[in-house]
Short mmCIF file of C-alpha atoms and ligand atoms in Angstrom, two decimals:
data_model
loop_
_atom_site.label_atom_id
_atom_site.label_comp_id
_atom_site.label_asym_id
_atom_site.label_seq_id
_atom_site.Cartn_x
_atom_site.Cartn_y
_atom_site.Cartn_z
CA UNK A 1 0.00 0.00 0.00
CA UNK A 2 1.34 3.60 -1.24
CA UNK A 3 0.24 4.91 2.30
CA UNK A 4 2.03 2.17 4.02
CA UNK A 5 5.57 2.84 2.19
CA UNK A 6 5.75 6.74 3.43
CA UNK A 7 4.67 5.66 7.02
CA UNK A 8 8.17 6.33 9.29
CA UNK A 9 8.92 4.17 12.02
CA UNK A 10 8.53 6.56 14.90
CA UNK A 11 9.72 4.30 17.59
CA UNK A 12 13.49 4.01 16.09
CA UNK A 13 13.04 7.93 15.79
CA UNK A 14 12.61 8.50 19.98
CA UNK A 15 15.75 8.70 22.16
CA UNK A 16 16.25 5.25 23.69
CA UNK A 17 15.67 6.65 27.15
CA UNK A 18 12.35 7.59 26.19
CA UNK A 19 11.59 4.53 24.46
CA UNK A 20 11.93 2.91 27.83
CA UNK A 21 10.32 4.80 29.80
CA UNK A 22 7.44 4.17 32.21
CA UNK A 23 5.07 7.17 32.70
CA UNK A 24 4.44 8.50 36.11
CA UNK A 25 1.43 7.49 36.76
CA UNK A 26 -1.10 10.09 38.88
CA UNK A 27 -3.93 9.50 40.99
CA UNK A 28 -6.35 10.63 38.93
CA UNK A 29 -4.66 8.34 35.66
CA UNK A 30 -5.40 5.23 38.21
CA UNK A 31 -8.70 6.31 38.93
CA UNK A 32 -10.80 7.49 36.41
CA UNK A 33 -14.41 7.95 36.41
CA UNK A 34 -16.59 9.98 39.04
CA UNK A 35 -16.97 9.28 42.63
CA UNK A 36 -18.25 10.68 45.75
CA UNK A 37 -15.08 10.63 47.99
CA UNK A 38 -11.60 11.60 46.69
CA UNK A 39 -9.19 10.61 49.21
CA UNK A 40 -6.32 9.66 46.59
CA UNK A 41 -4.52 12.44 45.83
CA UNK A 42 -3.39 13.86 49.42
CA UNK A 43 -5.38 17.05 48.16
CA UNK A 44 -7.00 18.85 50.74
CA UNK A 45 -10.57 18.20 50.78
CA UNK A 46 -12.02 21.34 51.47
CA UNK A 47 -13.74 22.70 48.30
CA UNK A 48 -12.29 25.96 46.89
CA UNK A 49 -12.75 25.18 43.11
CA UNK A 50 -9.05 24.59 43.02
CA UNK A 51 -8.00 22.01 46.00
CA UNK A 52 -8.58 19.40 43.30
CA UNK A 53 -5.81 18.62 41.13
CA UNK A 54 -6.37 19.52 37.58
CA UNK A 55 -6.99 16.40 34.80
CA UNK A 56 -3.69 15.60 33.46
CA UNK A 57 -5.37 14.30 29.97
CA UNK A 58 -7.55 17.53 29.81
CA UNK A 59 -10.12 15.96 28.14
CA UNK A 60 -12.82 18.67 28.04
CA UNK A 61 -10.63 21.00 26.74
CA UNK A 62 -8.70 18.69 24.37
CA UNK A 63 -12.65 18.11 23.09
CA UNK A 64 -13.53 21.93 22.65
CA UNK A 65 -9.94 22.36 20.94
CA UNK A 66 -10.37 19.68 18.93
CA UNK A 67 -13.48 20.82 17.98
CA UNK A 68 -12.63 24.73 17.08
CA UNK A 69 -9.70 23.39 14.94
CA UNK A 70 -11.77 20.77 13.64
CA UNK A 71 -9.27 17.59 14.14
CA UNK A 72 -9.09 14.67 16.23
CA UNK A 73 -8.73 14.58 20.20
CA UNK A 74 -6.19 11.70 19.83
CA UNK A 75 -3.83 13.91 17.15
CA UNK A 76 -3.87 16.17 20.04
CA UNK A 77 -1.09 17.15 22.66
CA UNK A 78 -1.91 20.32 25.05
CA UNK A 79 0.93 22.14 26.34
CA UNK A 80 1.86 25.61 28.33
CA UNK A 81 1.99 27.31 25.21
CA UNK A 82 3.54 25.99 21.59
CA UNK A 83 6.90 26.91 23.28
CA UNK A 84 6.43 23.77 25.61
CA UNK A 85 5.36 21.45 22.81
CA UNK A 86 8.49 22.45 20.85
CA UNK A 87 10.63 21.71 24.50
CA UNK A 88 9.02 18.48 24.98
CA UNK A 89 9.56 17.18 20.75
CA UNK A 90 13.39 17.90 21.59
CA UNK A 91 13.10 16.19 24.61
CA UNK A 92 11.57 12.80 23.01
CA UNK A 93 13.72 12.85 19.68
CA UNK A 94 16.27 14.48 20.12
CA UNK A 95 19.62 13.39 21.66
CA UNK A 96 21.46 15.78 23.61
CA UNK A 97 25.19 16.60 22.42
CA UNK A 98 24.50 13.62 19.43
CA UNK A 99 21.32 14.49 17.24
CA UNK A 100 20.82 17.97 15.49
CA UNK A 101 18.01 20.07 14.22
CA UNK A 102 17.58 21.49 11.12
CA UNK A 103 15.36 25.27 10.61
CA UNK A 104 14.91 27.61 8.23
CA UNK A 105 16.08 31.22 8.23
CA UNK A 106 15.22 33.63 9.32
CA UNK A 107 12.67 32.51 11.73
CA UNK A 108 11.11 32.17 14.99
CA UNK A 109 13.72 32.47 17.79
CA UNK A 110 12.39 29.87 19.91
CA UNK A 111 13.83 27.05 17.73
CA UNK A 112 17.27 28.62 19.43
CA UNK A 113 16.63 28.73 22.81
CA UNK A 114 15.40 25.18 22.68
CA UNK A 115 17.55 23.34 21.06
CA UNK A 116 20.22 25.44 22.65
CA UNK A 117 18.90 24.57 26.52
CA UNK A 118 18.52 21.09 25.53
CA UNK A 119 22.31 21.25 24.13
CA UNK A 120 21.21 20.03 20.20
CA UNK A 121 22.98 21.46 17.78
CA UNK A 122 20.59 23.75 15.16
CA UNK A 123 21.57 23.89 11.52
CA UNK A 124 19.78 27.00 9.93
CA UNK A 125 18.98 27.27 6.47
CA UNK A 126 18.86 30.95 4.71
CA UNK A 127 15.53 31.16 3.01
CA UNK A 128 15.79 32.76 -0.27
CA UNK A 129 15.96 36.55 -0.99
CA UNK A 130 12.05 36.61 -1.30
CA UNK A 131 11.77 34.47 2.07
CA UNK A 132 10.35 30.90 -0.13
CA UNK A 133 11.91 27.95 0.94
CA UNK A 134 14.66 26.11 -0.95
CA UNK A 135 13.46 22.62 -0.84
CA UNK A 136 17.06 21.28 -2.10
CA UNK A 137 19.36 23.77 0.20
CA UNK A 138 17.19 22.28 3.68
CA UNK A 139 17.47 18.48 2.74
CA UNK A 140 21.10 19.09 1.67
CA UNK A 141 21.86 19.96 5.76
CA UNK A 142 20.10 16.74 6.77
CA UNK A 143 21.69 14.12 7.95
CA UNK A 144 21.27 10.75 9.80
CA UNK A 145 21.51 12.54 13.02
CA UNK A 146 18.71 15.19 12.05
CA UNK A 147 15.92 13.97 14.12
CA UNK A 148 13.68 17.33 13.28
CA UNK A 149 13.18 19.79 11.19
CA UNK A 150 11.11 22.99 11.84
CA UNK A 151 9.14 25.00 9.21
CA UNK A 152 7.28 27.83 9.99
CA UNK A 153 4.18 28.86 8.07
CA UNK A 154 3.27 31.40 7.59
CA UNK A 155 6.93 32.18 8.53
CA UNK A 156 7.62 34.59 11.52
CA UNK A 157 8.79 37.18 10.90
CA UNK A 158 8.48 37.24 7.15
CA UNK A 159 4.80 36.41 6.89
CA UNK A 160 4.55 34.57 4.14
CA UNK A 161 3.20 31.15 3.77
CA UNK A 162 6.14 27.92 2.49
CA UNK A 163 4.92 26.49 -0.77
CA UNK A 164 2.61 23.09 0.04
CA UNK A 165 4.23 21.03 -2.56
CA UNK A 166 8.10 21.56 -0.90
CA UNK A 167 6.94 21.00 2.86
CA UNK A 168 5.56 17.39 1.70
CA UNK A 169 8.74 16.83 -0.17
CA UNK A 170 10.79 17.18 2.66
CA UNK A 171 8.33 14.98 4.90
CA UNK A 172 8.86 12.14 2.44
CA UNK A 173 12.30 12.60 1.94
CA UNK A 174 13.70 12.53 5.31
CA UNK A 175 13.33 9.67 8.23
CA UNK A 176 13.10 12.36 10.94
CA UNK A 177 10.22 14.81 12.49
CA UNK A 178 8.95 17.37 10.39
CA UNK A 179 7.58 20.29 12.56
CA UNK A 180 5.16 22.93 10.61
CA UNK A 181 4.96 25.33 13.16
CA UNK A 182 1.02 26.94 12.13
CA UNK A 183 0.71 29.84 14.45
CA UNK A 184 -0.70 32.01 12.18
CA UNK A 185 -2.44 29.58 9.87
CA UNK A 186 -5.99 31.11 11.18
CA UNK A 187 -4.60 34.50 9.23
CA UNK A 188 -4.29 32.96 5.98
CA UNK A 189 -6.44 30.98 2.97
CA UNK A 190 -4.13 27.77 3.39
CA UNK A 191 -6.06 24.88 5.48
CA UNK A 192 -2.99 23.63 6.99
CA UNK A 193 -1.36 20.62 7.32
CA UNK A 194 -3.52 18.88 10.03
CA UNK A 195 -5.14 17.18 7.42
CA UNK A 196 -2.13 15.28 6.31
CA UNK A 197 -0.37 13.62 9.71
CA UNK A 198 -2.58 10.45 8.71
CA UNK A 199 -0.86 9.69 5.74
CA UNK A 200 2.71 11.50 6.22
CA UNK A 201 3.17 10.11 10.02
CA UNK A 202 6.54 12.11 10.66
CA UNK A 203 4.70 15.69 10.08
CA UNK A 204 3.31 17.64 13.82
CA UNK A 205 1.47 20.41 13.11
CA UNK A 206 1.87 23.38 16.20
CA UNK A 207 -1.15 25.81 16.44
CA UNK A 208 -1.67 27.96 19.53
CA UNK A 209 -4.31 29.82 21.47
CA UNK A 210 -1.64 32.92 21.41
CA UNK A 211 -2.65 34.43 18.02
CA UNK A 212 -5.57 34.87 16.43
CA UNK A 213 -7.72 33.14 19.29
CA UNK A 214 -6.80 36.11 21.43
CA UNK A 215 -5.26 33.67 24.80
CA UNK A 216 -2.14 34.64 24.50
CA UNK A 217 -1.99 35.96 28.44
CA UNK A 218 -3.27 32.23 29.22
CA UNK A 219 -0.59 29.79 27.66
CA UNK A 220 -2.13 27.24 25.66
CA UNK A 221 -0.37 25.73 22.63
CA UNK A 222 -0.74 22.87 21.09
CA UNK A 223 1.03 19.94 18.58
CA UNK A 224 -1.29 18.35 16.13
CA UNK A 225 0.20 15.00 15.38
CA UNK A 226 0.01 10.62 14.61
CA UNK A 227 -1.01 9.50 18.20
CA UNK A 228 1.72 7.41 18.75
CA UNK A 229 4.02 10.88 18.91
CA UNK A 230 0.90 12.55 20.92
CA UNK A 231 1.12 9.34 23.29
CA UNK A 232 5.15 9.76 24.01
CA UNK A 233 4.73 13.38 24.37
CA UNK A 234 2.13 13.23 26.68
CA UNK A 235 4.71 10.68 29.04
CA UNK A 236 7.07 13.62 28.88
CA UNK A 237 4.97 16.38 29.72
CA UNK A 238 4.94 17.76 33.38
CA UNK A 239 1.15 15.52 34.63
CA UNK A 240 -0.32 18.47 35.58
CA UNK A 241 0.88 21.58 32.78
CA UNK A 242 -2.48 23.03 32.38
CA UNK A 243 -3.36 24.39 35.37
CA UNK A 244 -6.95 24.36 36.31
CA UNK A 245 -7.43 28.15 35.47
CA UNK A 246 -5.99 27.72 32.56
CA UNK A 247 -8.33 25.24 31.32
CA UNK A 248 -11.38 26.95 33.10
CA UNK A 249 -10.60 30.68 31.12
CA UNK A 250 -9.61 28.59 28.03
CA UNK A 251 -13.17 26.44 27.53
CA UNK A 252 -14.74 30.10 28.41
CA UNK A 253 -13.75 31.73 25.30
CA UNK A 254 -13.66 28.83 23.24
CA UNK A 255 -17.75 28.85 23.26
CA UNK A 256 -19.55 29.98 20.44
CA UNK A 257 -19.94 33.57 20.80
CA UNK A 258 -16.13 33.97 21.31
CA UNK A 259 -15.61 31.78 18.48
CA UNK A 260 -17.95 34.13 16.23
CA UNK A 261 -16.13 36.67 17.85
CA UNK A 262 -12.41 35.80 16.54
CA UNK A 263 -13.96 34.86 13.58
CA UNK A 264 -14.95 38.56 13.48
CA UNK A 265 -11.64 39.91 14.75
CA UNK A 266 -9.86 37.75 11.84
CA UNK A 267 -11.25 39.13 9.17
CA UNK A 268 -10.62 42.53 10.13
CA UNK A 269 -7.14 42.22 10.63
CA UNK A 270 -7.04 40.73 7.44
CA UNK A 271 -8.68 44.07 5.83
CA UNK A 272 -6.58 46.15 7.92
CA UNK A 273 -3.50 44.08 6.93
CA UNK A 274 -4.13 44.86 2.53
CA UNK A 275 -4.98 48.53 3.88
CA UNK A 276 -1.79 48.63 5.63
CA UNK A 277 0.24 46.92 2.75
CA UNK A 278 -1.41 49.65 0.66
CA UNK A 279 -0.68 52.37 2.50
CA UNK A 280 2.84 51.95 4.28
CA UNK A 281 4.50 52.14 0.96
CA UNK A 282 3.21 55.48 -0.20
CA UNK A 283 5.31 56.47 2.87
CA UNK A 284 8.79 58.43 1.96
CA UNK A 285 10.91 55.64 4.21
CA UNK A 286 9.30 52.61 3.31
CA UNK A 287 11.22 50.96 0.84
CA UNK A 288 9.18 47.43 0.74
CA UNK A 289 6.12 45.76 2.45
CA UNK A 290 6.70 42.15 2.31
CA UNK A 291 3.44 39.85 1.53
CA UNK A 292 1.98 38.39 4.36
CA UNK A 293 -0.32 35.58 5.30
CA UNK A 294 -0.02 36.40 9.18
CA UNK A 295 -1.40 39.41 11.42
CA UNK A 296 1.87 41.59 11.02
CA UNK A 297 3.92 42.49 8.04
CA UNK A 298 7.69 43.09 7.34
CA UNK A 299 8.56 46.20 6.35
CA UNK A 300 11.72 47.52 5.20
CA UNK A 301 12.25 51.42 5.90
CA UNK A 302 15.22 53.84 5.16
CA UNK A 303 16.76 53.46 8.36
CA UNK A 304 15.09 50.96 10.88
CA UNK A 305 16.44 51.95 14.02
CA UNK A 306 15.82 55.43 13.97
CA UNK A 307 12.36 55.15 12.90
CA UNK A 308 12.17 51.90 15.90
CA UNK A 309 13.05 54.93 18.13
CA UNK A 310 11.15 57.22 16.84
CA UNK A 311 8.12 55.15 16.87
CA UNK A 312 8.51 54.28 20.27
CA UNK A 313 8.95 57.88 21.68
CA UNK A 314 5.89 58.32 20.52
CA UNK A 315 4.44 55.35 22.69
CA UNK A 316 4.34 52.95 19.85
CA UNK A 317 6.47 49.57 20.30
CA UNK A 318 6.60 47.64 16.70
CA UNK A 319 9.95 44.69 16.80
CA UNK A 320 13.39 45.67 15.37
CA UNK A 321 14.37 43.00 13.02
CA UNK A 322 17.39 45.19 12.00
CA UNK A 323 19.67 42.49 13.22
CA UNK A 324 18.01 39.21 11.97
CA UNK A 325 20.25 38.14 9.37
CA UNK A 326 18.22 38.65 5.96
CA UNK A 327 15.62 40.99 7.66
CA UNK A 328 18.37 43.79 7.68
CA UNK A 329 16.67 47.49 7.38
CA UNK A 330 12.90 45.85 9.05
CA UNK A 331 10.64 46.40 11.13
CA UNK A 332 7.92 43.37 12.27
CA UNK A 333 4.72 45.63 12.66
CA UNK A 334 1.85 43.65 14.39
CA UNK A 335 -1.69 44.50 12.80
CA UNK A 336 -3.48 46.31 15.42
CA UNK A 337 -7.21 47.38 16.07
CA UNK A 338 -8.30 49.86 13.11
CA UNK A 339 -7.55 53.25 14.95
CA UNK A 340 -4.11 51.67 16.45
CA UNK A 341 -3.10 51.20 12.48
CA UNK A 342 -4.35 54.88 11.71
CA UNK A 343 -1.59 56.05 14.62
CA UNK A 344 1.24 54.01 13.10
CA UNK A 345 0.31 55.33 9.39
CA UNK A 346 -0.10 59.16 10.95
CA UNK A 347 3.40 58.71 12.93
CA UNK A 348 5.73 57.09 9.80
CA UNK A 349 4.01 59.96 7.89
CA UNK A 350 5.59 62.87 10.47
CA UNK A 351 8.77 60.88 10.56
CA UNK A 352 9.18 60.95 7.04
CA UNK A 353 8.53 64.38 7.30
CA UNK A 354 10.71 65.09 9.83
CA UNK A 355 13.40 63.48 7.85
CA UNK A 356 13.05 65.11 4.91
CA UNK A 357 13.06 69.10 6.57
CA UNK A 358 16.44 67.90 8.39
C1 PLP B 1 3.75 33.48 18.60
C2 PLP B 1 4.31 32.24 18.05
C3 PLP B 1 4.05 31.02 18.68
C4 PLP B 1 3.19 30.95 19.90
O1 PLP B 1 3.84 30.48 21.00
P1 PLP B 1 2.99 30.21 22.32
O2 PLP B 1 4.03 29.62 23.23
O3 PLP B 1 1.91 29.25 21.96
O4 PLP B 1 2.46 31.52 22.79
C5 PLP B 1 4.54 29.87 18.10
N1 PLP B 1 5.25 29.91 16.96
C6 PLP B 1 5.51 31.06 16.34
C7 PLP B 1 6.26 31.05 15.07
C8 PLP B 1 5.06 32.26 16.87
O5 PLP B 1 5.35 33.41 16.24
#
């Protein structure tokens, strides 16, 4: 069977430690089910609505996820953000000092700090000029000690979406983990690659509450993925990583209003974003406005740290990607509310201004 041949062998993929292990098992993984008396867990028994411990499988919210992003509760892994998902991956494929991890270029900077903390080595592969991703260039840096690779799309802090057809090259081509990190899928027309973990097993799919479902402040992130990697994940996970708050204030804006809501708030920050594409180049200092598929575009100005400064004197904080190698001379400008966009437009315009009386 085709589907058969492109299935990887994810057990020979975990670190042999991991392979071994034996989960910690809770109380409430022993007993599950409802009683009347709890006397399992050493909590104390006096009812607060938190002196229960929360459910380490998160069930209900795993369901109302599930749901919103319309997948399955078993592809599902729940973490304390995306940023503990992409923590725990390195910690269940990835051996320390031995395996490396391949990422594109310029990207998001917590590919760094991970691999960095959990001492893998990161090989990072310059997108092109135009930020698209050079299919060839990535697999070339792969090797048999490349247990993942991470793709970002739409791509932080370019914005643009990676081309479909080159992502499932690289999936079939390599043995390892292929990570497409989705954070700001919700912003764009591309349905993601949830869709596809059944029949390319080695691809996880991160989403997060963070973005365009408006949680940032609560810390819920997620990995979309075969359930034999949810499975070890979940064994490597702190039991307890959602905390009970977490997962109340999460189900309460994932019901439907709040969903009609983001819905809502999506779409506008998708008109604002083409208004602000329009606009921001008929500015004297803008040199570029790269296409974006996310809530924030690139922009490349005349002199990006004065105008960083100048913006921020004036109480508005946009990120200074001066420094990023291939984002020299941007600025990352989130996509704000309507009147917040009108302010950054009004202030560029009395820079470049400014500037030009000098
Ligand atoms: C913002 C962002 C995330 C979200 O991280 P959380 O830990 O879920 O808040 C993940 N990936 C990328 C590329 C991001 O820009």
């Amino acid at each position: 069977m085709i589907n058969e041949m492109m299935k990887k062998d994810i057990k020979k993929l975990l670190r042999p430690n991991i392979a071994a292990l034996t989960p910690y098992s809770t109380a409430r993984d022993e007993f599950q089910g409802s009683a009347e008396v709890y006397l399992d867990a050493n909590e104390s028994a006096y009812d607060n609505g938190f002196n229960r411990y929360p459910d380490p499988r998160q069930k209900v919210l795993k369901k109302a996820i599930a749901q919103a992003e319309n997948i399955k509760e078993e592809c599902l892994f729940l973490g304390n953000g995306s940023d503990e998902a992409i923590d725990v991956l390195l910690r269940v494929f990835c051996n320390p000092g031995v395996d490396n991890v391949v990422s594109i270029s310029p990207s998001y900077g917590m590919y760094e700090v991970a691999t960095a903390t959990n001492d893998v080595e990161l090989r990072k592969v310059r997108l092109r000029e135009d930020f698209s991703l050079d299919a060839e260039a990535l697999l070339a840096a792969v090797d048999e000690k490349t247990k993942i690779v991470f793709l970002c799309s739409p791509n932080n802090p370019s914005g643009n979406l990676l081309n479909e057809e080159d992502i499932l090259r690289i999936a079939q081509a390599m043995d390892g983990i292929v990570v497409v990190d989705e954070a700001y899928i919700h912003y764009s027309d591309h349905p993601g690659f949830a869709d596809r973990i059944e029949s390319q097993n080695n691809i996880v799919v991160l989403r997060t509450l963070s973005k365009a479902r408006a949680m940032a402040g609560l810390r819920v992130g997620m990995a979309i993925a075969d359930p034999e990697i949810v499975e070890v994940m979940s064994m490597v996970k702190y039991p307890y990583n959602l905390s009970q708050a977490t997962i109340n204030e999460a189900l309460r804006h994932l019901d439907t209003p709040s969903l009609t809501r983001t819905k809502e708030e999506i779409s506008t920050t998708i008109k604002e974003r083409a208004r602000m594409a329009e606009s921001l180049p008929e500015l004297a200092c803008v040199k570029k406005v790269y296409p974006s598929d996310a809530n924030f575009l690139l922009v490349k100005v005349d002199n990006a740290d004065a105008l960083y400064d100048y913006l921020a004197s004036k109480g508005i904080i946009v990120r200074n990607r001066n420094r990023v190698p291939g984002c020299e001379g941007t600025l990352r400008i989130t996509i704000g509310r309507p009147e917040e966009n009108d302010r950054v437009l009004e202030e560029i315009r009395n820079y470049a201004g400014e500037v030009l009386n000098d």
